Every structure is written in structure tokens, then in C-alpha cells.
Coordinates of C-alpha atoms in Angstrom, one line a residue:
E11 CA 47.9 79.0 28.0
E12 CA 47.2 75.4 26.8
P13 CA 47.6 74.7 23.1
A14 CA 44.3 74.3 21.2
V15 CA 43.4 70.7 20.3
T16 CA 42.4 70.4 16.7
T17 CA 40.5 67.5 15.3
R18 CA 39.5 66.6 11.8
D19 CA 36.9 64.2 10.4
R20 CA 38.2 60.9 9.3
G21 CA 36.3 58.8 6.6
F22 CA 36.7 55.1 5.6
T23 CA 39.8 54.2 3.6
L24 CA 39.4 52.2 0.4
I25 CA 40.8 49.1 2.2
E26 CA 38.3 49.3 5.0
L27 CA 35.5 49.7 2.5
V28 CA 36.5 46.6 0.6
V29 CA 36.8 44.6 3.9
A30 CA 33.3 45.7 4.9
L31 CA 31.9 44.7 1.6
M32 CA 33.5 41.3 1.7
L33 CA 32.1 40.8 5.2
L34 CA 28.6 41.8 4.0
A35 CA 28.8 39.5 1.0
L36 CA 30.0 36.6 3.3
M37 CA 27.1 37.2 5.7
S38 CA 24.6 37.4 2.9
S39 CA 26.0 34.0 1.5
V40 CA 25.7 32.3 4.8
L41 CA 22.1 33.7 5.3
F42 CA 21.1 32.6 1.8
G43 CA 22.4 29.1 2.3
S44 CA 20.6 28.9 5.7
L45 CA 17.4 29.9 3.9
Q46 CA 17.9 27.3 1.2
L47 CA 18.5 24.6 3.8
A48 CA 15.4 25.6 5.7
G49 CA 13.4 25.6 2.4
R50 CA 14.7 22.0 1.6
S51 CA 14.0 20.9 5.1
W52 CA 10.4 22.3 4.9
D53 CA 9.8 20.6 1.5
G54 CA 11.2 17.4 2.7
G55 CA 9.0 17.5 5.8
E56 CA 6.0 18.2 3.7
A57 CA 6.9 15.3 1.3
K58 CA 7.4 12.9 4.2
V59 CA 3.9 13.9 5.8
A60 CA 2.3 13.3 2.4
Q61 CA 3.9 9.9 2.1
V62 CA 3.0 8.8 5.5
T63 CA -0.6 10.1 5.0
E64 CA -0.8 8.1 1.8
M65 CA 0.6 5.0 3.4
R66 CA -1.8 5.1 6.4
A67 CA -4.8 5.7 4.1
T68 CA -3.9 2.8 1.8
Q69 CA -3.2 0.4 4.7
Q70 CA -6.5 1.3 6.3
F71 CA -8.4 0.7 3.1
L72 CA -6.7 -2.6 2.5
R73 CA -7.4 -3.7 6.0
E74 CA -11.1 -3.1 5.6
Q75 CA -11.2 -4.8 2.3
L76 CA -9.1 -7.9 3.3
A77 CA -10.8 -8.3 6.6
G78 CA -14.1 -8.4 4.7
A79 CA -13.0 -10.9 2.2
Y80 CA -16.1 -13.0 1.3
P81 CA -15.9 -16.7 0.5
Q82 CA -17.6 -16.2 -2.9
R83 CA -17.9 -19.5 -4.9
L84 CA -18.3 -20.5 -8.4
P85 CA -21.6 -22.5 -8.3
K86 CA -21.1 -23.8 -12.0
A87 CA -17.5 -25.1 -11.5
A88 CA -16.5 -28.4 -10.2
E89 CA -16.2 -28.6 -6.4
F90 CA -17.4 -25.0 -6.1
P91 CA -14.0 -23.3 -5.8
L92 CA -13.5 -20.0 -4.0
L93 CA -12.9 -16.9 -5.9
F94 CA -9.6 -16.4 -4.2
S95 CA -6.0 -16.9 -5.3
G96 CA -2.9 -15.6 -3.8
E97 CA 0.6 -15.1 -5.4
R98 CA 3.7 -13.4 -4.1
E99 CA 3.0 -10.1 -6.0
E100 CA -0.7 -10.4 -6.8
L101 CA -3.9 -11.2 -4.8
R102 CA -7.4 -11.9 -6.2
F103 CA -10.3 -12.0 -3.8
S104 CA -14.0 -11.3 -3.4
A105 CA -15.4 -8.7 -0.9
P106 CA -18.2 -6.2 -0.8
L107 CA -17.5 -2.6 -1.5
P108 CA -17.3 -0.4 1.6
A109 CA -20.6 0.9 2.8
R110 CA -19.4 4.5 2.1
V111 CA -18.9 3.7 -1.5
A112 CA -21.9 1.6 -2.3
E113 CA -24.5 -0.7 -0.7
G114 CA -24.7 -4.4 -1.4
G115 CA -23.1 -6.7 -3.9
V116 CA -19.8 -8.7 -3.8
L117 CA -17.2 -7.8 -6.3
Y118 CA -14.0 -9.5 -7.5
F119 CA -10.8 -7.6 -6.8
R120 CA -7.2 -7.7 -7.9
L121 CA -4.4 -6.2 -5.9
A122 CA -1.2 -5.8 -7.8
L123 CA 1.7 -3.6 -8.7
V124 CA 1.4 -2.1 -12.2
K125 CA 4.6 -0.6 -13.7
D126 CA 5.1 1.2 -17.1
A127 CA 7.6 3.7 -18.6
E128 CA 6.5 6.5 -16.3
H129 CA 4.7 5.1 -13.4
S130 CA 4.9 2.4 -10.7
R131 CA 1.5 2.1 -9.0
L132 CA -0.1 -0.1 -6.4
V133 CA -3.6 -0.6 -7.9
L134 CA -6.9 -2.4 -7.0
E135 CA -9.0 -3.5 -9.9
R136 CA -12.6 -4.7 -9.5
A137 CA -14.9 -6.7 -11.7
I138 CA -18.5 -8.0 -11.3
P139 CA -18.3 -11.8 -11.3
D140 CA -20.6 -13.8 -13.6
L141 CA -21.6 -16.8 -11.4
S142 CA -23.6 -18.4 -14.2
V143 CA -20.4 -19.6 -15.9
P144 CA -17.7 -21.9 -14.5
D145 CA -14.8 -19.7 -15.5
E146 CA -13.0 -17.2 -13.2
P147 CA -13.9 -13.5 -14.0
S148 CA -11.4 -11.6 -16.2
F149 CA -10.0 -8.2 -15.3
D150 CA -9.8 -7.0 -18.9
G151 CA -11.2 -3.5 -18.9
A152 CA -11.9 -3.6 -15.2
D153 CA -12.3 -0.4 -13.1
R154 CA -9.2 0.5 -11.5
S155 CA -8.3 2.5 -8.3
I156 CA -4.7 3.7 -7.7
L157 CA -3.9 3.1 -4.0
A158 CA -0.4 4.6 -4.1
E159 CA 2.2 6.0 -6.5
G160 CA 6.0 5.5 -6.7
I161 CA 6.0 1.9 -5.4
G162 CA 9.0 -0.3 -5.9
S163 CA 7.7 -3.7 -4.8
I164 CA 5.0 -5.5 -3.1
K165 CA 5.3 -8.9 -1.3
L166 CA 2.3 -10.8 -0.1
G167 CA 2.3 -13.7 2.3
Y168 CA -0.5 -16.2 3.4
F169 CA -0.7 -18.0 6.8
G170 CA -2.7 -21.2 7.0
R171 CA -2.9 -24.9 6.4
D172 CA -4.3 -26.8 3.4
S173 CA -7.9 -28.0 3.6
G174 CA -8.1 -31.5 5.0
A175 CA -4.7 -31.1 6.8
V176 CA -6.3 -30.4 10.1
E177 CA -3.4 -31.9 12.1
A178 CA -0.7 -29.9 10.2
P179 CA 0.5 -26.7 11.8
P180 CA -0.3 -23.5 9.8
T181 CA 2.7 -21.9 8.1
W182 CA 3.5 -18.8 6.1
R183 CA 3.8 -19.1 2.4
D184 CA 4.2 -17.1 -0.8
R185 CA 1.3 -18.6 -2.6
W186 CA -2.2 -19.7 -1.6
E187 CA -3.5 -22.4 -3.9
D188 CA -6.2 -24.0 -1.9
R189 CA -9.5 -23.1 -3.5
Q190 CA -11.8 -24.4 -0.7
I191 CA -10.6 -22.4 2.4
L192 CA -9.2 -18.9 3.0
P193 CA -5.9 -18.3 4.6
Q194 CA -6.0 -17.4 8.3
L195 CA -3.9 -14.4 7.9
I196 CA -2.8 -12.2 4.9
R197 CA 0.4 -10.1 5.0
V198 CA 1.2 -7.2 2.7
E199 CA 4.6 -5.7 2.6
V200 CA 5.2 -2.6 0.4
V201 CA 8.4 -0.9 -0.5
P202 CA 8.2 2.5 -2.2
L203 CA 10.9 3.7 -4.8
K204 CA 11.9 6.4 -2.3
G205 CA 11.9 6.3 1.5
A206 CA 11.5 3.5 4.0
A207 CA 9.5 0.4 3.7
W208 CA 5.9 0.5 5.0
P209 CA 5.2 -1.3 8.2
P210 CA 3.9 -4.9 7.3
L211 CA 0.1 -5.1 7.2
V212 CA -1.2 -8.3 8.6
V213 CA -5.0 -8.9 8.3
E214 CA -7.3 -11.6 9.4
P215 CA -10.3 -12.4 7.1
R216 CA -13.4 -12.5 9.3
R217 CA -15.5 -14.9 7.3
A218 CA -15.3 -18.7 7.6
P219 CA -15.2 -20.6 4.2
E220 CA -18.4 -22.3 4.9
A221 CA -20.3 -19.0 4.8
G222 CA -20.4 -19.3 1.1
C223 CA -21.8 -22.9 1.0
R224 CA -25.3 -24.2 1.4
A225 CA -23.7 -27.5 2.6
W226 CA -20.2 -27.7 4.2
D227 CA -18.3 -31.0 4.6
G228 CA -16.3 -30.3 7.8
S229 CA -14.3 -33.5 7.9
R230 CA -12.9 -32.9 4.4
Q231 CA -13.2 -29.1 4.5
R232 CA -15.1 -29.0 1.2
C233 CA -18.1 -27.2 -0.1
A234 CA -20.7 -29.8 -0.8
G235 CA -23.3 -27.4 -2.4
V236 CA -24.1 -23.7 -2.8
A237 CA -27.3 -21.8 -2.7

């Protein structure tokens, strides 16, 4: 007769239980870290999308405004100068408001970077020019639109030749001082405080400088009279 085989139930030892708890804690830690990384990646992706969307909307708006730059002149000033001046970090120009915003009328705009203790913004200010006086309009108390937040720097460039220098080749420059003609091209370069620089925006104004004149001296490229 074969001997009977006896068995007994065997539970976890204390060491096995501790090891199991340690493995569970390690797996939980890895899973939590993975969830945190996924959350940061998601937030970063949303921030990137928002930044690209803001950049594209701002560039599209500026393209429309600068392409529609109008050769508005001061009829009461000597030589009927254009309401246009370009610096490395600031641009002043005349243009009509987009049709979706308002109908008719040419306003005077100022594109600039405005910084204070808390903000660094790319803004577009607008004023109604008073053409009955010889002085350039002021932007004191002007309406302001914020085009983009968190901007570190802006660099503007102007491509063209000076009026009267018909034979000279056009060049890029940081300032546009000629008050008789518009530049052939305007370049806008924007660098945000965080993230990559925006792609350079290059715009060609559609209007010829003589559009704002009643009489245009083509040989001297001067406005000889305004309506």
C-alpha cells in the first residue's frame, strides 16, 4: 500500500510580501512619471499650436495692411511729404482699415514693440490724420490693437532706392527716410521671448507713390500737387 501524500496550504512569507509591495510601488512610480511626461508633452503641444496660430494670424493681418499701404500726403506741408516713415524697430504708414472692420477712410498706423514691467507686446496703433495742418499726426491716446504677446524683438527692413536715384540699384536698409516714395519691399522679422523666430515676412506695397498726388513729377520723383 502506497503511503498517503499529504499537502498543506502555503501562504506568502513576509519577505515575499515586502518584495511584492516594492515592485508595485516601482511600477506605480514609473506609470506616474509616464503620465506626467505625457501631460507635459500635451501641454507643450497645445502651447506650440497656440503660438503658431497667433503667428500666422498676425502675419496675415500685417501682410494685408502693409500691402494696402496708401501714399497719403500732407497737403499743407512743404513738398507734400508722405505719411510714411520706417525705423529699425518702428514703422509708421497710412492704410485703409480692412473691409471686414470698417468701410472707407485712410488711417495712420504705428507698428512697434511696447515693453513694460509685465508685458512685451507687438502692437498696432491707429490715429485719424488731420490733413488741414502741416504737422505729422501724433499717437498720444491712439487706439491700440495687441497683435502678439511675449515678443522679444522686432526688426524691420526696407528695400528700394531713394527718389531721384533712378539709376542706383535698390538695396535693403534699416531706415526709410525718403518722404516722396514708398519702399519696394518691407520686411518684418519677429523673435518671441520663447520659441523659435517667426519666418521673415516680406510684403510689397501695391500702391505707386503718385497715387496720392494730383500732379507727379516723374523725372524728379516728386509730388507736384495734391487734390
